[in-house]
Structures are given as C-alpha cells and as structure tokens.
Short mmCIF file of C-alpha atoms in Angstrom, two decimals:
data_model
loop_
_atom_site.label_atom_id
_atom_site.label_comp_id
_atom_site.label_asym_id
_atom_site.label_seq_id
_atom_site.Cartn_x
_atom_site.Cartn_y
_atom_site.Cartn_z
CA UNK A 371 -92.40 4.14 42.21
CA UNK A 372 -95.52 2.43 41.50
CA UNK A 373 -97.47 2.23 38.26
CA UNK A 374 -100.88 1.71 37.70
CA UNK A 375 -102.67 -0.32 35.38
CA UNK A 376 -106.64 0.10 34.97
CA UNK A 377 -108.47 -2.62 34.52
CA UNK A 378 -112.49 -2.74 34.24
CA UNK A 379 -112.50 0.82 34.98
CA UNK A 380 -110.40 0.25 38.60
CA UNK A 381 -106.82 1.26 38.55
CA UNK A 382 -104.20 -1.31 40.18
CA UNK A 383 -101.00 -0.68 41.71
CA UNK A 384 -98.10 -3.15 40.17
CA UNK A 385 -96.90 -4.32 43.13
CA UNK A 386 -97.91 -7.34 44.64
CA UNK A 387 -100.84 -7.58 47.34
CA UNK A 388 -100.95 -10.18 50.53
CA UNK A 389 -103.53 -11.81 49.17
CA UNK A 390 -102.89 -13.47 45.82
CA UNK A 391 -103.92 -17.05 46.19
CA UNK A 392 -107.53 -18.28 44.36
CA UNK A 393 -108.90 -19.42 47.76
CA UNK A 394 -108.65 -16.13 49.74
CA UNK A 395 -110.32 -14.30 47.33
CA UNK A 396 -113.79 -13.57 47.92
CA UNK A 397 -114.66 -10.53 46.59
CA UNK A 398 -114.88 -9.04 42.66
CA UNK A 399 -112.41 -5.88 43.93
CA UNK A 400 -109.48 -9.04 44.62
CA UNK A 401 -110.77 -11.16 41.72
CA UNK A 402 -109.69 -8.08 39.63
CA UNK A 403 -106.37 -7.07 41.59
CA UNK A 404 -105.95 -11.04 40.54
CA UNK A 405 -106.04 -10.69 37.37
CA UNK A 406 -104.02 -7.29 37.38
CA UNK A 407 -101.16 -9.27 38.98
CA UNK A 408 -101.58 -12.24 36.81
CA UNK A 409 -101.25 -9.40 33.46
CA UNK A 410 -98.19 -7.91 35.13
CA UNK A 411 -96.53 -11.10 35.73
CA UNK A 412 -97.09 -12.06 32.51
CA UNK A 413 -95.93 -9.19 30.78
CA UNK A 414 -92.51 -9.47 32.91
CA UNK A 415 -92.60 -13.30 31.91
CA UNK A 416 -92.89 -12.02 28.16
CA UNK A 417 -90.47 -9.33 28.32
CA UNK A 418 -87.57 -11.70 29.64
CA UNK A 419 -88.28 -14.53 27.70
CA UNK A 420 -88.32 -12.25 24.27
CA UNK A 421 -84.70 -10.98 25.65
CA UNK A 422 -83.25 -14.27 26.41
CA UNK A 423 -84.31 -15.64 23.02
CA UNK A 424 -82.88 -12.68 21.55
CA UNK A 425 -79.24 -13.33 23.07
CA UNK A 426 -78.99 -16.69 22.34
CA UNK A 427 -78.01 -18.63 19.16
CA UNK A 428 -74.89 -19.86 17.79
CA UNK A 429 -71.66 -18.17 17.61
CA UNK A 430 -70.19 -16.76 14.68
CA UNK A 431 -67.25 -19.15 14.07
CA UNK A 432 -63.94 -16.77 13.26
CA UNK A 433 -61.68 -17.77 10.77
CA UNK A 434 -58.15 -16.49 11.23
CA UNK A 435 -57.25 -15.87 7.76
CA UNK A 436 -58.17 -16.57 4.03
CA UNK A 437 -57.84 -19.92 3.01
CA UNK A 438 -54.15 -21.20 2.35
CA UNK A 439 -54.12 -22.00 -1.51
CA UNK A 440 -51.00 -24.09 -1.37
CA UNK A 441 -49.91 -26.81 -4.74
CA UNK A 442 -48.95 -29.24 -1.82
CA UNK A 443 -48.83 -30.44 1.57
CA UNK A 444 -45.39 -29.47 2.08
CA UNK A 445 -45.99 -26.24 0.98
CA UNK A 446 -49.28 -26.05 3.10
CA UNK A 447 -47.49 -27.10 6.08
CA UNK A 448 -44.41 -24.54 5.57
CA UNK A 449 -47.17 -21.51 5.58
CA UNK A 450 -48.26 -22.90 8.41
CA UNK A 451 -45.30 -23.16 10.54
CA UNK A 452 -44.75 -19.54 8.80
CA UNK A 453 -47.42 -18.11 10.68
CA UNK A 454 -47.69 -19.82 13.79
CA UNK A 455 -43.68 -18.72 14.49
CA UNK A 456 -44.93 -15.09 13.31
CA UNK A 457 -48.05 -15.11 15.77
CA UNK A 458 -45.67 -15.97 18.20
CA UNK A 459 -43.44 -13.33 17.69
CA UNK A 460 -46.04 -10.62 17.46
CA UNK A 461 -47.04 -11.60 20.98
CA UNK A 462 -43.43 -11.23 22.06
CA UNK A 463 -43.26 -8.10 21.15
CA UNK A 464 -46.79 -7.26 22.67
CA UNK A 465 -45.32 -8.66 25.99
CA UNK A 466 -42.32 -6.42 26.12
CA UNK A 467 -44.33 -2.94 25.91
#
C-alpha cells in the first residue's frame, strides 16, 4: 500500500525511488520526488524520535511499605526481621499452590 503525498501540485508515491542521490538528479520532476523523500523521511525521523522521548525517563522508585515509626533501633530492627521472616513465608505458601 502506497500513499501519496502532493507536492507543488505533483503527487509522490512514499516509497523510495532508485535515484535519490543530489548528483543523479537532473531534472525538476526528481528534484521534487527529492524533496518528497526527504519530507517522508523526516516525518518518520520525527515520529520515532517523539516516541522514544516519550518512553524514556526515570523510574518510579517503589517503596515497600509506609515508613517504620519505631522509638529505637532495636525496635526498628525487630519490625524488620518481622517482615522479612513474613515475606518469606508468604512466598512459601505461594510456592506450594
């Protein structure tokens, strides 16, 4: 399926021609399928660029939890140890089904 773009009144196929180096061209008809190719590449250029952009960025960093509000250390490292022996039983349980 081709689609045509018209330019100065000419329409233009989007595929690519044979001849599409400066040099060999040597009439006005290939100056303008030039320039048609030179638009569609560019608009293909655009479109990709504006979709990688789009994807990247930084990751959303995920926090397992609300903050522990513990008095002490002790008591900061006990909910810790709480819940990593709880995680770990929740995926012992996951394994046997």
């Amino acid at each position: 399926m081709v689609v045509y773009y018209e330019i100065a009144g000419r329409k233009f196929g989007s595929h690519v021609p044979r001849t599409t180096t400066m040099e060999t061209a040597s009439s006005m008809g290939t100056w303008l399928t030039l320039i048609a190719i030179q638009l569609a590449m560019a608009t293909l250029g655009t479109t990709f660029l504006g979709a990688f952009a789009a994807m990247g960025g930084s990751k959303a960093s995920q926090q397992s939890g609300p903050p522990i509000n513990a008095t002490s250390k002790d008591e900061e490292k006990f909910i810790q140890e709480f819940m990593q022996n709880a995680e770990a039983e929740e995926k012992k349980e996951k394994a046997k089904h």
